[in-house]
XYZ file of C-alpha atoms in Angstrom:
599
model
C -28.827 15.523 -2.079
C -25.857 13.326 -2.369
C -24.575 12.612 -5.634
C -21.831 10.672 -7.268
C -19.825 11.727 -10.244
C -18.194 9.176 -12.565
C -14.841 8.956 -10.652
C -16.865 8.647 -7.444
C -18.842 5.578 -8.842
C -15.539 4.083 -9.958
C -14.256 4.547 -6.302
C -17.422 2.882 -4.957
C -17.150 0.031 -7.145
C -13.847 -0.489 -5.962
C -14.596 -0.176 -2.270
C -14.777 -3.281 0.014
C -17.885 -4.528 1.649
C -17.977 -5.620 4.797
C -18.182 -9.385 3.782
C -15.002 -8.798 1.858
C -13.338 -7.298 4.667
C -13.811 -10.386 6.876
C -12.960 -12.638 3.971
C -9.612 -10.622 3.541
C -9.055 -10.832 7.115
C -9.323 -14.530 6.907
C -6.972 -14.369 3.923
C -4.207 -12.320 5.890
C -4.237 -14.494 8.967
C -4.167 -17.876 6.995
C -0.212 -17.952 7.176
C -0.253 -16.448 10.718
C -0.451 -18.326 13.835
C -3.554 -20.657 13.130
C -3.801 -21.950 16.598
C -4.467 -18.475 17.761
C -7.023 -17.861 15.139
C -8.744 -21.294 16.009
C -8.810 -20.807 19.572
C -10.045 -17.407 19.475
C -12.930 -18.122 17.071
C -13.924 -21.022 19.149
C -13.806 -18.888 22.257
C -15.856 -16.047 20.666
C -18.736 -18.774 19.678
C -18.728 -20.447 23.172
C -18.950 -17.042 24.858
C -21.631 -15.792 22.501
C -23.641 -19.122 23.324
C -22.945 -18.755 26.876
C -24.368 -15.372 27.060
C -27.503 -16.463 25.186
C -28.087 -19.604 27.138
C -27.740 -17.541 30.264
C -30.315 -14.747 28.968
C -32.720 -17.648 28.081
C -32.202 -19.210 31.702
C -33.347 -16.147 33.197
C -36.788 -16.317 31.562
C -37.056 -19.972 32.326
C -36.260 -19.465 35.696
C -38.937 -16.627 36.074
C -41.467 -18.720 34.395
C -40.774 -21.603 36.842
C -40.998 -19.419 40.027
C -44.202 -17.832 38.642
C -45.795 -21.163 38.234
C -46.214 -21.469 42.155
C -46.019 -25.182 42.179
C -44.877 -27.126 45.145
C -42.094 -28.418 43.520
C -41.020 -24.825 42.233
C -37.600 -24.850 44.259
C -36.715 -28.333 42.412
C -37.650 -27.233 39.026
C -35.690 -23.942 39.495
C -32.662 -25.566 40.492
C -31.709 -26.655 36.981
C -32.127 -23.005 35.616
C -30.034 -21.833 38.751
C -27.152 -24.017 37.901
C -27.519 -23.194 34.203
C -26.810 -19.632 35.186
C -23.960 -20.516 37.499
C -22.210 -22.943 34.517
C -23.052 -20.356 31.698
C -21.346 -17.481 33.979
C -18.199 -19.423 34.667
C -17.968 -20.674 30.892
C -18.697 -17.160 29.832
C -16.067 -15.343 31.865
C -13.404 -18.085 30.865
C -14.312 -18.133 27.350
C -14.197 -14.210 27.311
C -10.719 -14.273 28.853
C -9.274 -16.905 26.362
C -11.145 -15.057 23.366
C -9.570 -11.859 24.091
C -6.257 -13.010 24.900
C -5.952 -14.892 21.553
C -7.770 -12.238 19.747
C -4.817 -9.986 20.601
C -2.257 -12.478 19.623
C -3.908 -13.102 16.380
C -4.227 -9.511 15.658
C -0.414 -8.933 16.240
C 0.137 -12.036 13.969
C -2.093 -10.611 11.265
C -0.017 -7.290 11.515
C 3.208 -8.958 11.183
C 1.803 -11.242 8.361
C 0.692 -7.942 6.483
C 3.767 -6.183 6.669
C 5.651 -9.323 5.534
C 3.514 -10.177 2.693
C 2.775 -6.645 1.418
C 6.664 -5.999 1.681
C 7.512 -9.262 -0.228
C 4.926 -8.850 -2.718
C 5.935 -4.991 -3.572
C 9.501 -6.417 -3.995
C 8.497 -8.681 -6.664
C 6.006 -6.255 -8.671
C 7.610 -4.435 -11.895
C 8.177 -0.878 -11.726
C 5.214 -0.505 -14.158
C 2.773 -1.278 -11.509
C 3.459 1.610 -9.391
C 2.128 5.089 -10.281
C 1.331 8.273 -8.483
C -1.938 7.157 -7.223
C -0.811 3.504 -6.078
C 2.270 5.268 -4.524
C -0.024 7.701 -2.612
C -2.076 4.794 -1.182
C 0.774 2.415 -0.506
C 2.038 5.510 1.649
C -1.093 5.229 3.772
C -0.146 1.741 4.503
C 2.216 2.675 7.455
C 2.092 1.804 11.135
C -1.104 3.713 11.673
C -3.104 1.960 8.775
C -1.726 -1.484 9.944
C -2.890 -0.764 13.274
C -6.335 -0.633 12.102
C -6.058 -4.268 11.040
C -4.977 -5.160 14.403
C -8.201 -3.520 15.804
C -10.216 -5.446 13.218
C -8.983 -8.688 14.585
C -8.438 -7.972 18.168
C -11.919 -5.835 18.815
C -14.431 -5.549 15.762
C -14.604 -9.037 14.738
C -14.502 -10.296 18.226
C -17.447 -8.141 19.369
C -19.292 -8.656 15.930
C -19.059 -12.320 16.379
C -20.248 -12.592 19.992
C -22.952 -10.299 19.542
C -24.152 -12.170 16.536
C -23.897 -15.647 18.174
C -25.714 -14.408 21.117
C -28.529 -13.117 18.936
C -28.732 -16.374 17.141
C -28.839 -18.354 20.453
C -31.518 -16.122 21.893
C -33.416 -16.562 18.380
C -33.201 -20.371 18.744
C -34.353 -20.639 22.344
C -37.237 -18.277 22.153
C -38.369 -20.285 18.783
C -38.098 -23.552 20.650
C -39.632 -22.413 24.106
C -41.862 -19.494 23.060
C -42.698 -19.709 19.280
C -44.629 -16.585 18.858
C -42.312 -14.336 20.831
C -39.257 -16.229 18.990
C -41.036 -15.666 15.258
C -41.682 -11.799 16.262
C -37.942 -11.701 17.441
C -37.061 -13.107 13.842
C -39.060 -10.983 11.852
C -37.243 -7.927 13.743
C -33.981 -9.400 13.005
C -34.689 -9.769 9.470
C -35.748 -6.213 9.158
C -32.861 -4.987 10.869
C -30.416 -6.548 8.714
C -32.121 -5.250 5.637
C -32.027 -1.741 7.146
C -28.097 -2.405 7.885
C -27.496 -3.473 4.624
C -29.289 -0.246 2.953
C -27.152 1.766 5.374
C -23.806 0.200 4.540
C -24.720 1.008 0.883
C -25.396 4.719 1.680
C -22.256 4.804 3.875
C -20.122 3.319 0.879
C -21.713 5.834 -1.302
C -20.863 8.716 1.037
C -17.371 7.327 1.554
C -16.756 7.089 -2.062
C -18.159 10.586 -2.489
C -15.392 12.208 -0.189
C -12.572 10.077 -0.861
C -11.508 11.941 -4.055
C -11.286 15.144 -2.238
C -9.376 13.802 0.690
C -6.762 12.487 -1.919
C -6.581 15.804 -3.373
C -6.255 17.449 -0.372
C -3.219 15.073 0.736
C -1.765 16.038 -2.398
C -1.802 19.532 -2.527
C -0.506 19.500 1.416
C 2.471 17.979 0.190
C 2.939 19.995 -2.800
C 2.312 23.222 -0.548
C 5.124 22.026 2.013
C 7.658 20.991 -0.569
C 7.372 24.046 -2.684
C 8.043 26.393 0.028
C 10.853 27.823 -1.412
C 9.281 28.574 -4.797
C 6.203 30.074 -3.157
C 7.994 32.271 -0.813
C 10.099 33.618 -3.678
C 6.831 34.494 -5.488
C 5.333 36.024 -2.477
C 2.780 33.451 -2.324
C 1.586 32.838 1.301
C -1.450 31.585 0.407
C -1.697 28.578 -1.994
C -5.148 28.977 -3.718
C -4.940 25.353 -5.013
C -4.870 24.080 -1.380
C -7.547 26.429 -0.289
C -9.610 24.993 -3.105
C -8.990 21.594 -1.965
C -9.688 22.465 1.649
C -12.948 23.987 0.875
C -13.923 20.988 -1.424
C -12.952 18.457 1.131
C -14.864 20.328 3.854
C -18.042 20.388 1.663
C -17.884 16.697 0.825
C -16.967 15.478 4.424
C -19.812 17.604 5.595
C -22.353 15.814 3.421
C -20.802 12.533 4.276
C -21.126 13.446 8.062
C -24.645 13.972 7.579
C -25.155 10.630 5.859
C -23.426 8.756 8.810
C -25.386 10.592 11.417
C -28.832 9.695 9.604
C -27.687 6.154 9.286
C -26.681 6.002 13.091
C -29.926 7.858 14.058
C -31.734 5.236 11.969
C -30.097 2.284 13.473
C -30.565 3.293 16.954
C -34.336 3.939 16.266
C -34.497 0.605 14.774
C -32.796 -1.019 17.747
C -35.076 0.790 20.084
C -38.148 -0.247 18.192
C -37.342 -3.937 18.468
C -36.651 -3.637 22.064
C -40.564 -2.064 22.142
C -41.954 -4.608 20.194
C -40.405 -7.206 22.104
C -41.662 -5.690 25.487
C -45.270 -5.107 24.048
C -45.422 -8.694 22.663
C -44.241 -10.244 26.061
C -46.874 -8.375 27.746
C -49.656 -9.379 25.282
C -48.544 -13.005 25.791
C -48.821 -12.544 29.549
C -52.238 -11.231 28.958
C -53.173 -14.242 27.143
C -51.735 -16.679 29.598
C -48.870 -17.898 27.093
C -46.088 -16.155 29.386
C -45.906 -15.556 33.191
C -45.849 -11.882 34.451
C -42.736 -12.597 36.095
C -41.142 -14.079 32.983
C -42.237 -10.459 31.397
C -39.935 -8.797 33.612
C -37.067 -11.020 32.540
C -38.074 -10.495 28.797
C -37.944 -6.909 29.486
C -34.397 -6.960 30.644
C -33.288 -8.905 27.985
C -34.782 -6.735 25.445
C -32.686 -3.923 26.818
C -29.878 -6.263 26.458
C -30.658 -6.907 22.728
C -30.511 -3.536 22.067
C -27.035 -3.509 23.269
C -25.961 -6.192 20.966
C -27.791 -4.764 18.177
C -25.844 -1.353 18.783
C -22.430 -3.570 19.168
C -23.433 -4.751 15.445
C -24.136 -1.249 14.119
C -20.910 0.092 15.665
C -18.785 -2.668 14.238
C -20.529 -2.238 10.850
C -19.307 1.446 10.775
C -15.761 0.267 12.006
C -15.581 -2.473 9.238
C -16.387 0.243 6.539
C -13.657 2.619 7.929
C -11.043 -0.039 7.284
C -12.491 -0.981 3.949
C -9.966 1.246 2.118
C -6.776 -0.259 3.662
C -8.212 -3.587 2.979
C -8.919 -2.659 -0.716
C -5.417 -1.558 -1.012
C -4.022 -4.572 0.730
C -5.893 -6.770 -1.846
C -4.856 -4.871 -4.985
C -1.068 -5.237 -3.742
C -1.638 -9.120 -3.064
C -3.435 -9.802 -6.084
C -1.148 -8.275 -8.525
C 0.737 -10.294 -10.677
C 4.693 -9.960 -10.715
C 6.469 -10.315 -13.998
C 7.077 -14.230 -14.721
C 10.345 -15.373 -14.447
C 12.145 -18.852 -14.290
C 13.112 -20.717 -11.546
C 16.732 -20.879 -12.435
C 18.629 -18.617 -14.989
C 19.949 -20.052 -18.346
C 23.464 -19.626 -19.109
C 24.697 -16.589 -20.961
C 26.676 -17.328 -23.867
C 28.155 -13.814 -24.201
C 28.649 -12.514 -20.431
C 28.652 -8.911 -19.922
C 26.792 -7.993 -23.716
C 23.551 -6.019 -23.539
C 21.568 -5.935 -26.668
C 18.281 -4.734 -27.827
C 16.556 -6.393 -30.796
C 13.790 -4.675 -32.464
C 12.118 -3.557 -29.218
C 8.947 -1.730 -29.020
C 7.248 -0.377 -25.899
C 4.586 1.937 -24.799
C 3.354 3.263 -21.516
C -0.266 1.978 -21.294
C -2.160 2.050 -24.597
C -1.590 5.487 -26.102
C 2.002 6.537 -25.189
C 4.333 4.561 -27.325
C 7.704 5.383 -26.435
C 10.312 3.005 -28.453
C 9.913 1.879 -31.874
C 11.983 -1.051 -33.260
C 15.238 -0.115 -31.160
C 17.952 -2.243 -32.157
C 21.623 -1.795 -30.786
C 24.391 -3.778 -29.232
C 26.657 -2.876 -26.201
C 29.756 -4.968 -26.373
C 31.434 -6.253 -23.297
C 33.929 -3.755 -21.417
C 32.667 -0.972 -23.907
C 31.397 2.362 -23.163
C 27.821 3.216 -25.268
C 26.236 6.525 -24.908
C 22.675 7.286 -25.380
C 21.703 10.630 -26.919
C 18.165 12.311 -27.548
C 15.766 14.834 -27.278
C 13.572 14.754 -23.884
C 11.104 12.081 -24.049
C 12.836 9.912 -26.859
C 13.033 7.001 -24.413
C 16.616 6.808 -23.108
C 15.653 6.293 -19.657
C 13.100 3.662 -20.607
C 16.014 1.788 -22.292
C 17.546 1.503 -19.237
C 14.943 0.567 -17.378
C 13.952 -2.249 -19.780
C 17.274 -3.614 -19.415
C 16.863 -3.930 -15.698
C 13.610 -5.517 -16.466
C 11.296 -3.011 -14.520
C 8.835 -3.753 -17.345
C 8.658 -5.949 -20.313
C 8.790 -5.029 -24.030
C 5.584 -5.234 -25.971
C 7.561 -6.914 -28.706
C 11.321 -7.591 -29.385
C 13.825 -8.523 -26.614
C 16.150 -7.169 -24.426
C 19.339 -9.427 -23.943
C 21.885 -9.449 -21.253
C 24.703 -11.794 -21.784
C 22.959 -12.694 -25.137
C 20.128 -14.258 -23.245
C 16.719 -12.598 -23.069
C 16.281 -11.181 -19.653
C 12.985 -12.984 -19.365
C 14.910 -16.183 -19.028
C 17.119 -14.924 -16.116
C 15.838 -14.908 -12.479
C 15.689 -11.026 -11.136
C 18.448 -11.839 -8.471
C 20.891 -13.125 -11.258
C 20.038 -10.199 -13.408
C 20.304 -7.453 -10.808
C 23.576 -8.869 -9.418
C 24.971 -8.080 -12.807
C 23.749 -4.442 -12.945
C 24.439 -1.207 -11.223
C 22.301 1.821 -11.722
C 22.874 5.498 -11.114
C 19.349 7.222 -12.243
C 18.371 10.947 -12.347
C 16.193 10.343 -9.289
C 18.401 9.680 -6.382
C 16.862 8.284 -3.054
C 18.914 7.884 0.043
C 17.796 6.106 3.118
C 17.550 7.868 6.716
C 20.789 6.398 7.637
C 24.321 7.217 7.731
C 26.421 8.320 4.849
C 28.537 5.070 5.086
C 25.473 2.801 5.248
C 23.980 4.438 2.213
C 27.201 3.811 -0.042
C 27.472 0.315 1.540
C 24.063 -0.778 -0.130
C 25.845 -1.172 -3.275
C 28.076 -4.087 -1.381
C 27.443 -4.346 2.214
C 30.392 -6.867 2.408
C 32.891 -4.604 0.869
C 36.090 -3.562 2.631
C 36.883 -0.283 4.093
C 39.702 0.121 1.330
C 37.032 -0.537 -1.392
C 34.634 1.848 0.133
C 37.369 4.695 0.107
C 38.282 4.075 -3.365
C 34.608 4.261 -4.392
C 34.188 7.498 -2.617
C 37.296 9.053 -4.042
C 36.266 8.308 -7.415
C 32.565 9.619 -7.244
C 33.933 12.682 -5.192
C 32.200 11.701 -1.885
C 35.466 12.498 0.096
C 34.644 16.274 0.058
C 31.296 15.560 1.582
C 32.582 13.499 4.329
C 35.223 16.233 5.258
C 32.458 18.839 5.521
C 29.939 16.693 7.406
C 30.113 16.999 11.279
C 30.315 13.273 11.987
C 32.156 12.308 8.846
C 31.080 8.923 7.681
C 28.590 8.531 10.491
C 26.559 11.506 9.741
C 22.915 10.746 9.191
C 21.760 11.857 5.747
C 18.123 12.307 6.566
C 15.164 10.666 4.812
C 15.673 10.888 1.061
C 19.044 12.273 1.623
C 17.439 15.971 2.891
C 20.991 16.677 4.388
C 22.715 16.675 1.242
C 22.286 18.617 -1.789
C 20.958 17.448 -5.089
C 24.641 17.147 -6.613
C 26.149 15.349 -3.206
C 23.260 12.560 -3.594
C 24.195 12.192 -7.063
C 27.630 11.716 -6.068
C 26.569 9.156 -3.263
C 24.805 7.270 -5.756
C 27.434 6.931 -7.967
C 29.886 5.744 -5.172
C 27.236 3.242 -4.381
C 27.392 1.722 -8.180
C 31.138 1.844 -8.120
C 31.128 0.061 -4.876
C 28.971 -2.864 -6.169
C 31.716 -3.513 -9.009
C 29.055 -4.922 -11.236
C 29.901 -6.154 -14.585
C 27.291 -3.762 -16.385
C 26.984 -0.150 -15.287
C 23.893 2.132 -16.362
C 24.372 5.885 -15.880
C 21.337 7.910 -16.504
C 22.177 11.658 -16.879
C 24.546 11.193 -14.033
C 26.351 14.474 -14.757
C 23.329 16.540 -15.014
C 23.545 17.596 -11.266
C 27.254 17.845 -10.592
C 29.423 20.939 -10.853
C 32.691 21.147 -12.832
C 34.884 19.576 -10.205
C 32.866 16.511 -9.461
C 32.050 16.204 -13.063
C 36.083 15.819 -13.268
C 35.716 13.024 -10.608
C 33.056 11.244 -12.476
C 34.904 11.225 -15.784
C 37.712 9.764 -14.278
C 35.647 6.987 -12.811
C 34.177 6.396 -16.294
C 37.955 5.690 -17.400
C 38.193 2.961 -14.497
C 34.904 1.290 -15.185
C 35.342 1.086 -18.819
C 38.209 -1.255 -18.196
C 36.187 -3.533 -15.974
C 32.740 -2.893 -16.866
C 30.074 -2.799 -19.785
C 28.843 0.743 -19.531
C 25.642 2.446 -20.942
C 25.534 6.105 -20.356
C 22.502 8.325 -20.982
C 24.322 11.699 -21.773
C 23.099 15.270 -20.615
C 26.314 16.993 -21.430
C 27.677 15.725 -24.855
C 31.438 16.464 -24.010
C 31.239 13.891 -21.080
C 30.811 10.991 -23.799
C 33.256 12.081 -26.704
C 35.419 9.031 -25.718
C 32.599 6.687 -25.811
C 33.057 3.596 -28.093
C 29.463 3.988 -29.469
C 26.720 6.710 -29.530
C 23.353 5.715 -30.308
C 21.263 8.738 -31.201
C 17.371 8.360 -30.736
C 14.768 10.814 -32.583
C 11.517 12.099 -31.104
C 9.587 8.967 -32.385
C 11.866 6.689 -30.158
C 13.414 5.161 -33.259
C 17.447 4.931 -33.674
C 18.653 7.802 -36.008
C 22.279 7.500 -35.906
C 24.998 5.065 -34.436
C 28.689 5.935 -34.625
C 31.399 7.487 -32.690
C 31.678 11.020 -31.692
C 33.996 11.912 -34.443
C 31.790 9.990 -36.995
C 28.593 11.567 -36.011
C 29.895 15.386 -36.050
C 31.350 14.886 -39.430
C 28.066 14.288 -41.081
C 24.475 16.214 -41.071
C 21.956 14.621 -38.562
C 20.453 14.998 -34.815
C 23.738 14.468 -33.215
C 25.445 17.266 -35.154
C 22.583 19.517 -34.570
C 22.945 18.917 -30.846
C 26.637 19.397 -30.956
C 26.527 22.592 -32.727
C 23.889 23.872 -30.221
C 25.920 23.182 -27.141
C 28.824 24.388 -28.592
C 27.038 27.775 -29.383
C 25.614 27.715 -25.851
C 28.982 27.519 -24.175
C 30.227 30.797 -25.446
C 27.158 32.659 -24.029
C 27.840 35.163 -21.132
C 25.997 37.957 -19.648
C 26.614 41.322 -21.275
C 27.594 44.454 -19.342
C 25.268 47.392 -19.705
């Protein structure tokens, strides 16, 4: 018995129905080639009408021939002509329909790539989470191809089959009211069944989705943690085995539901065919329908089965693309942070200030409480505090990855909410703990900081960050591809590339988030030299991991576990009085004397 847990019910509530999927497709194609979409839909309707009229003409032609009147030939000529005309119109419209459906599909795919990409670039970092990132990763080429299949095939076949059946229904009601009424009743029952099966399939998909997501996460975890697992002699990963078993169990149940749905749909379409045949035979016995026309109705009934099966298959295809549509809707409906059309002037250029800043991740995770301090232009301020005190959060609030809950973050003595994103980011270079390098050459990754920089500026930035050593050992030097995420480089080397990228940008404000944490002594010395250069040309905010690297800072801001400013001062001032900084310093000094004792 299929049962839904609370999280499965939530997943189902957020699922996208067939009507919503079609509506979303129209939304995505709104800015694409409108002429292709209009021509395609017109051709779909015309081809459906032509097929429906052609089938009706067969019944009328058979009925006319069965009348055995002298003028039979003359009476049959209009229906023969109708068959010829509908065949020609149908063939032409199907060609036009298919051609422009493909053009429209490619246009929709381009539109999705562009609109989703543009929207993601506008969304604040706070919108992204592990869950949303996982679903976005599935919006790649394969998933977007599902949208192409939706526009080029599913909607084309669904609309043509629907129009054909409606044309048949209208003709039967006009010429054969009894047979038409029976057909209408059958279609209503079939639609009710399709609605019920759609609900069951949605429930089954919602039931299986969490297990599939969990399995994908465990597979990624298993592949990325191979070094640790092998070091611990863990050739079998129990968590992945459990996720695999749960996914198999849930997928099996979903498969049973889908099989039952397909079986019931097939039975329903065949039943309609039988009912139409029996009804036509009965009408022939009562004299309401010519016996020869019954043969035509039997053939048409078999064709009706084909159209109903097409609708059923398209329903299944629409449900399969539902999760993709739901993710696209989620992205497009997300609201970027509000910003002005143009930035206001900055009275104190290059100054950074936090005024009574409160910030929380969600409702329960308060990070910063009434944080206030100022980083004067062309000075170096260091942030120190325990893990989780909000140091990285402050750097990201300055970049406006989120908006503060209360208070204000100011750049140039102007609230960052009064600056455009382009103007704000043009003033800031960032070196964060989590460094990502693109699957491109080493030079291209550094030039992201400033694509128009001269070769001399590039080499100077590389020397300051200690990248020259990396260049000398790589097989192709600057032209070496660093791989996706910089996998060809070590963690410390990726950090150095990120630092070179920030130096090359030459922004008036530079943020370093524990940039020395992954560097060895030699390259740490290079970084300290770059600090001295940057201090003369930029305002610097450094989140310190190693306290000895920030002893020359103009100001040190110390945060406590509650996300409050506990101390502010220079290194000499802070070590000369009791407090958090003095405790940190004493602990580091004591740890620096540790050594492995000989037995």
